[in-house]
Coordinates of N, CA, C and O in Angstrom, one line a residue:
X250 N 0.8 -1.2 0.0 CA 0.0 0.0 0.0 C 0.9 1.2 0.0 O 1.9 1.3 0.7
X251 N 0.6 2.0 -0.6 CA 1.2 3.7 -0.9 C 0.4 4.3 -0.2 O -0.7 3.9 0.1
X252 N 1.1 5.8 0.3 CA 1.3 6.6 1.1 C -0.4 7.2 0.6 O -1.4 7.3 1.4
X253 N -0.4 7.6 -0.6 CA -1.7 8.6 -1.4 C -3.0 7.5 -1.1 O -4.0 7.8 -0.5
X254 N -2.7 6.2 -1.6 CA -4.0 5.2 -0.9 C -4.3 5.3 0.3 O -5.5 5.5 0.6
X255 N -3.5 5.3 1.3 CA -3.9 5.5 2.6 C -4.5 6.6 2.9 O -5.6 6.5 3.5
X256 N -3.8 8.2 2.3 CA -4.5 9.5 2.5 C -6.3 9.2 2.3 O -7.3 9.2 3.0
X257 N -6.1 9.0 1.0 CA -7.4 9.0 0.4 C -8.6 8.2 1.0 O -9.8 8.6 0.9
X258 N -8.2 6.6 2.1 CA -9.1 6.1 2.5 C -8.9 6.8 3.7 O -8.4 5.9 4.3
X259 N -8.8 7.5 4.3 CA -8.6 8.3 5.8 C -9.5 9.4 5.1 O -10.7 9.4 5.3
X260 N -9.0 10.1 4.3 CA -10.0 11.4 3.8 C -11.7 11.0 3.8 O -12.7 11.6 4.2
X261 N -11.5 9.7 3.2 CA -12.9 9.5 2.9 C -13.8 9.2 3.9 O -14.9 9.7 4.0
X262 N -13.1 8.3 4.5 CA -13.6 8.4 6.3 C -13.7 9.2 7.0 O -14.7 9.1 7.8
X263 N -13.4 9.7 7.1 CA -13.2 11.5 7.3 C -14.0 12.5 7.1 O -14.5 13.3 7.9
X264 N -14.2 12.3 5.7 CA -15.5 12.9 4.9 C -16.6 12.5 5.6 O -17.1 13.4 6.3
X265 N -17.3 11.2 5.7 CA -18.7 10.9 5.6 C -19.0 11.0 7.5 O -19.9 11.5 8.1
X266 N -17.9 10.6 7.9 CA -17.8 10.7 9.7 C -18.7 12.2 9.9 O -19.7 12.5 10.5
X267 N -17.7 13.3 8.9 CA -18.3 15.0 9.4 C -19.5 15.2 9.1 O -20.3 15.7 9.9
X268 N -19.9 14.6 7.7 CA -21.0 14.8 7.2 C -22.2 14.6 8.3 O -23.1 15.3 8.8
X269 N -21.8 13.0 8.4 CA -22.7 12.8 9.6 C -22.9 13.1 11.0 O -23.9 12.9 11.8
X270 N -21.6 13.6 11.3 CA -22.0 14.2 12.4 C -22.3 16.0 12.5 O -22.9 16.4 13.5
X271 N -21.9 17.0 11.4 CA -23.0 18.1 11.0 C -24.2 18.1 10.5 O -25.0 19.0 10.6
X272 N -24.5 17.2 10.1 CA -26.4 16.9 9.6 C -26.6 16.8 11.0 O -27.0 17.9 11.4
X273 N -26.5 15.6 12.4 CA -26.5 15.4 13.3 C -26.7 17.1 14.3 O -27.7 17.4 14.9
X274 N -25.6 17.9 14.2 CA -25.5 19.2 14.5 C -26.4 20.0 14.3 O -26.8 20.9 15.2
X275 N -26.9 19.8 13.1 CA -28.0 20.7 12.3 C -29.3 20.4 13.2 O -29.9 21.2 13.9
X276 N -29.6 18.9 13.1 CA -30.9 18.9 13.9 C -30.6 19.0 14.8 O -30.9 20.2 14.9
X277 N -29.9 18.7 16.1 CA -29.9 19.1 17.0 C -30.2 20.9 17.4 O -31.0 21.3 18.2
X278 N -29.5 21.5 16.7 CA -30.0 22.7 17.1 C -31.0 23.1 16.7 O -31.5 24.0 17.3
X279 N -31.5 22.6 15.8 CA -33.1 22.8 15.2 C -34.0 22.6 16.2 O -34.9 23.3 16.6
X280 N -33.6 21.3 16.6 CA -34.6 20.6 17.9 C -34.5 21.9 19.0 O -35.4 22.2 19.7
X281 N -33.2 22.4 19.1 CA -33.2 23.3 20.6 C -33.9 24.8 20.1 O -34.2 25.8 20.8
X282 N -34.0 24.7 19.1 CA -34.6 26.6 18.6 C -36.3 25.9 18.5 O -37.1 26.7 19.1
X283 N -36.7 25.1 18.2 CA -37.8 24.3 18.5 C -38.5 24.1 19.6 O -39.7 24.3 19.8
X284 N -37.6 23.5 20.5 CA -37.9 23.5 21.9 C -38.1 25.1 22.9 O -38.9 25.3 23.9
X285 N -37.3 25.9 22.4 CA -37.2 27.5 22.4 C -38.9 28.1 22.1 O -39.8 28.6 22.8
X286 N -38.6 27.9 20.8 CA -39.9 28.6 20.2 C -41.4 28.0 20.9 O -42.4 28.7 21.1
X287 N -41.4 26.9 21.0 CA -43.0 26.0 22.1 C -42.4 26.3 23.5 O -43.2 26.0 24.4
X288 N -41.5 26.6 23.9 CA -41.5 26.9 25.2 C -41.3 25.5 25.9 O -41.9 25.4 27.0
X289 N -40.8 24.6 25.5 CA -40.4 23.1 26.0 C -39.1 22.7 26.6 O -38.2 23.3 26.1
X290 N -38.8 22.0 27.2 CA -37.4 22.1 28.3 C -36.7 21.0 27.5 O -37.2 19.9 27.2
X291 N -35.7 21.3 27.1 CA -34.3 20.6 26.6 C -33.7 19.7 27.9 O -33.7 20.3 29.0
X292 N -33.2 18.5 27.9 CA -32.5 18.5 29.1 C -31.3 19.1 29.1 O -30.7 19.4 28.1
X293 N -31.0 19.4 30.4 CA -29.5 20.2 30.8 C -28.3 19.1 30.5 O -27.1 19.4 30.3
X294 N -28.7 18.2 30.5 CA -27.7 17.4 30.6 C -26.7 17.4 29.1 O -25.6 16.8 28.9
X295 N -27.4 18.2 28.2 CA -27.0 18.3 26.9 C -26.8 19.6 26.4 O -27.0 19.7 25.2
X296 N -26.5 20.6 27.1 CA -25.9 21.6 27.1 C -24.5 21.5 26.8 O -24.0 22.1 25.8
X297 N -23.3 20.4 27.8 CA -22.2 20.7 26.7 C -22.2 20.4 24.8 O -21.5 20.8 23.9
X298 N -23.1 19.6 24.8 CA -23.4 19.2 23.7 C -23.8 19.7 22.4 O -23.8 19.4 21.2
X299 N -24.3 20.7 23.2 CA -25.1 21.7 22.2 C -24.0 22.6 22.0 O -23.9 22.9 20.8
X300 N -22.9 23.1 23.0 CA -21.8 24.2 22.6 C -20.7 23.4 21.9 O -20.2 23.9 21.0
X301 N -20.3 22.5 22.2 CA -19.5 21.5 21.1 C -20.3 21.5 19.5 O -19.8 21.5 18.4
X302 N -21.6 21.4 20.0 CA -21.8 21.3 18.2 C -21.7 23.2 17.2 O -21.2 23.7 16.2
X303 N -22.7 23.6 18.3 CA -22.0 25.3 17.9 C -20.6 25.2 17.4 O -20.4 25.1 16.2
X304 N -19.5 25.3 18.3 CA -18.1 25.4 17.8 C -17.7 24.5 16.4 O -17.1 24.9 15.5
X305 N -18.2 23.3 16.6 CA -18.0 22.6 15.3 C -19.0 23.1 14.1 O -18.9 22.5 13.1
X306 N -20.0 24.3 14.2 CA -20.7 24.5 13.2 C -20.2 26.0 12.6 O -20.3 26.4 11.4
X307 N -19.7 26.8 13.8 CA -18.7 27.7 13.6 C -17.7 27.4 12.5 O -17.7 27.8 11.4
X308 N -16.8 26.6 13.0 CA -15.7 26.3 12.5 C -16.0 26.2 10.6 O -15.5 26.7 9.6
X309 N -16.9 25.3 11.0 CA -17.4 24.4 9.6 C -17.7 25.6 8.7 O -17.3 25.6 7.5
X310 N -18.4 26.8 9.2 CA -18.7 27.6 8.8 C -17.7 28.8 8.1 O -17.9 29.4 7.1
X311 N -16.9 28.9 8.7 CA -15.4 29.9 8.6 C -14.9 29.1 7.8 O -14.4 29.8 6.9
X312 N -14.8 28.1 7.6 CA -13.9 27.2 6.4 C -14.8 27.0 5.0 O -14.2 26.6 3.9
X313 N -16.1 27.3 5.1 CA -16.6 27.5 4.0 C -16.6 28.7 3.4 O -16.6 28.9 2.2
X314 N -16.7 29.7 4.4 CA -16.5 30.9 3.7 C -14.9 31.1 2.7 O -14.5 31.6 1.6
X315 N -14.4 30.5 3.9 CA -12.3 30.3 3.0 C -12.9 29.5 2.1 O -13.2 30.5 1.3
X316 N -13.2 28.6 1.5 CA -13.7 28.0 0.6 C -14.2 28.7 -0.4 O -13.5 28.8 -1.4
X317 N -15.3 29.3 -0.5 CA -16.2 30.2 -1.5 C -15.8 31.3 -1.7 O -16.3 32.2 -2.4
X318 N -14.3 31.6 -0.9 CA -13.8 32.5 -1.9 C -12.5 32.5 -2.5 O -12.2 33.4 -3.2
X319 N -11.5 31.1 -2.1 CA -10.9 30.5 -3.2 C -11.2 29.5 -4.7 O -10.7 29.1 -5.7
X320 N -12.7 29.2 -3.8 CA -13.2 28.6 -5.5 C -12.8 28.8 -6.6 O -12.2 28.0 -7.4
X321 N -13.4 30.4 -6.9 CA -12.7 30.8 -8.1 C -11.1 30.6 -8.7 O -10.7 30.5 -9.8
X322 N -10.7 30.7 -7.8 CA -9.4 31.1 -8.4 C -8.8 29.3 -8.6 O -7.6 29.1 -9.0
X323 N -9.7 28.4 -8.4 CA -9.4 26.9 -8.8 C -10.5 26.3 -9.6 O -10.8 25.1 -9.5
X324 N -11.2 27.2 -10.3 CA -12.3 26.7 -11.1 C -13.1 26.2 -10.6 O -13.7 25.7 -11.5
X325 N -13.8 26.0 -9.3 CA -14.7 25.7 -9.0 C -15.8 26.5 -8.1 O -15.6 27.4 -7.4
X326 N -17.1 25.7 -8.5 CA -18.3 26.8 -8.4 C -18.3 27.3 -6.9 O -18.0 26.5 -6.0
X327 N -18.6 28.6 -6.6 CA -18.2 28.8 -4.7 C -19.3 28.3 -4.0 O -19.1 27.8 -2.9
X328 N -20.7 28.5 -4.5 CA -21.5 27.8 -3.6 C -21.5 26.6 -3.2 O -21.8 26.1 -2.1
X329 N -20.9 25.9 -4.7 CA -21.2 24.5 -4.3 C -20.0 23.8 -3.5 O -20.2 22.8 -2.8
X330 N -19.1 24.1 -3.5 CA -17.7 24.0 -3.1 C -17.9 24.7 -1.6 O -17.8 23.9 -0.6
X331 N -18.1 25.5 -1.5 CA -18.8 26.2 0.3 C -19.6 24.9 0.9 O -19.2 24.0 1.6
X332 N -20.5 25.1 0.4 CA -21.6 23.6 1.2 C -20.6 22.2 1.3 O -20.6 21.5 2.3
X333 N -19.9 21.9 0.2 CA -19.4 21.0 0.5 C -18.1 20.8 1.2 O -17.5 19.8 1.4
X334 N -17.9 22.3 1.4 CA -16.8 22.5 2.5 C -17.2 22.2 3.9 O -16.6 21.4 4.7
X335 N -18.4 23.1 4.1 CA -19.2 23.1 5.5 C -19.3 21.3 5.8 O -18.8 20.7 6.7
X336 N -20.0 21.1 4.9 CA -20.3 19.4 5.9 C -18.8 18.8 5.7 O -18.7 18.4 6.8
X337 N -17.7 18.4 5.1 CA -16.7 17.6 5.1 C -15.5 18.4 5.9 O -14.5 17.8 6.1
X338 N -15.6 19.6 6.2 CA -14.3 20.3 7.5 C -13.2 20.5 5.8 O -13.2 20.6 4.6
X339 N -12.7 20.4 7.1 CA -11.0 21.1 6.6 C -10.7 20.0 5.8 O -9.9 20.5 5.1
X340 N -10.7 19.0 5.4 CA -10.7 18.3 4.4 C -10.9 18.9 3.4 O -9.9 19.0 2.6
X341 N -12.0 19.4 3.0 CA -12.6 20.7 1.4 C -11.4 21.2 1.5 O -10.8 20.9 0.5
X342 N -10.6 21.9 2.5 CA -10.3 22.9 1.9 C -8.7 22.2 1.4 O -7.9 22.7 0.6
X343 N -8.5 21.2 2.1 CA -7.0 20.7 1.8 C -7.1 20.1 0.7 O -6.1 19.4 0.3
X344 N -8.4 20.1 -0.2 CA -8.6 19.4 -1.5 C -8.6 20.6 -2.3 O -8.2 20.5 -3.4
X345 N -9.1 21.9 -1.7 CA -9.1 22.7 -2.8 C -7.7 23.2 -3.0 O -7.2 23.8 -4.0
X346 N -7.1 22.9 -2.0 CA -5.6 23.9 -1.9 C -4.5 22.9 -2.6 O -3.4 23.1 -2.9
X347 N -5.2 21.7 -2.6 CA -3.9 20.4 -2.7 C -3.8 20.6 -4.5 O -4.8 20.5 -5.2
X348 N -2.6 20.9 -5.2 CA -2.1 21.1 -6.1 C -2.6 19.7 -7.0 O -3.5 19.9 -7.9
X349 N -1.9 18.2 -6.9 CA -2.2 17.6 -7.4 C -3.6 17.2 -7.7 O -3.7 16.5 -8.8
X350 N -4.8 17.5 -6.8 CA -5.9 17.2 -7.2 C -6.0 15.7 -7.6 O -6.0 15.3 -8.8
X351 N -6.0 14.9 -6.4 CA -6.3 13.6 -7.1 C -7.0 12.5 -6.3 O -6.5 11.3 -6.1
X352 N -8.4 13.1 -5.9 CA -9.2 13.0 -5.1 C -10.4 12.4 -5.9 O -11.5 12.2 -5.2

């Protein structure tokens, strides 16, 4: 096995792990602006939970912006390249930056 096979099955792992755990992120906070809006009690017990997923949706979010606005300058579309930054992390962006492109 070579060095680039290995990257690539780690990346990819990598990839679908974030994915699923920002969709995950997404409803959760939906459920808490939800529970907000009916006036319904969240347990406390999931409060760190909820700020761990904020920071991870932050982040996710700052790296798509870096994202959508190097797109251009590597041919690809920014919105769509943004979104698919946001759910896969810093992975997007080490694909958009990675010279060889062989992903």
């Amino acid at each position: 096995m070579n060095l680039k096979f290995i990257k690539r099955n780690i990346f990819i792992g990598i990839k679908i792990i974030s994915t699923m755990l920002i969709t995950s992120a997404i409803g959760l906070e939906s459920w808490n602006i939800y529970a907000v809006i009916t006036n319904s009690n969240v347990p406390s017990s999931l409060n760190p939970i909820f700020w761990i997923e904020r920071f991870a949706m932050t982040i996710h979010f700052i790296e798509s912006i870096i994202a959508a606005f190097y797109a251009p300058s590597r041919k690809k579309m920014p919105i769509k390249y943004a979104t698919y930054t946001f759910f896969v992390g810093t992975i997007g962006l080490l694909e958009l930056f990675d010279q060889e492109n062989d992903y």
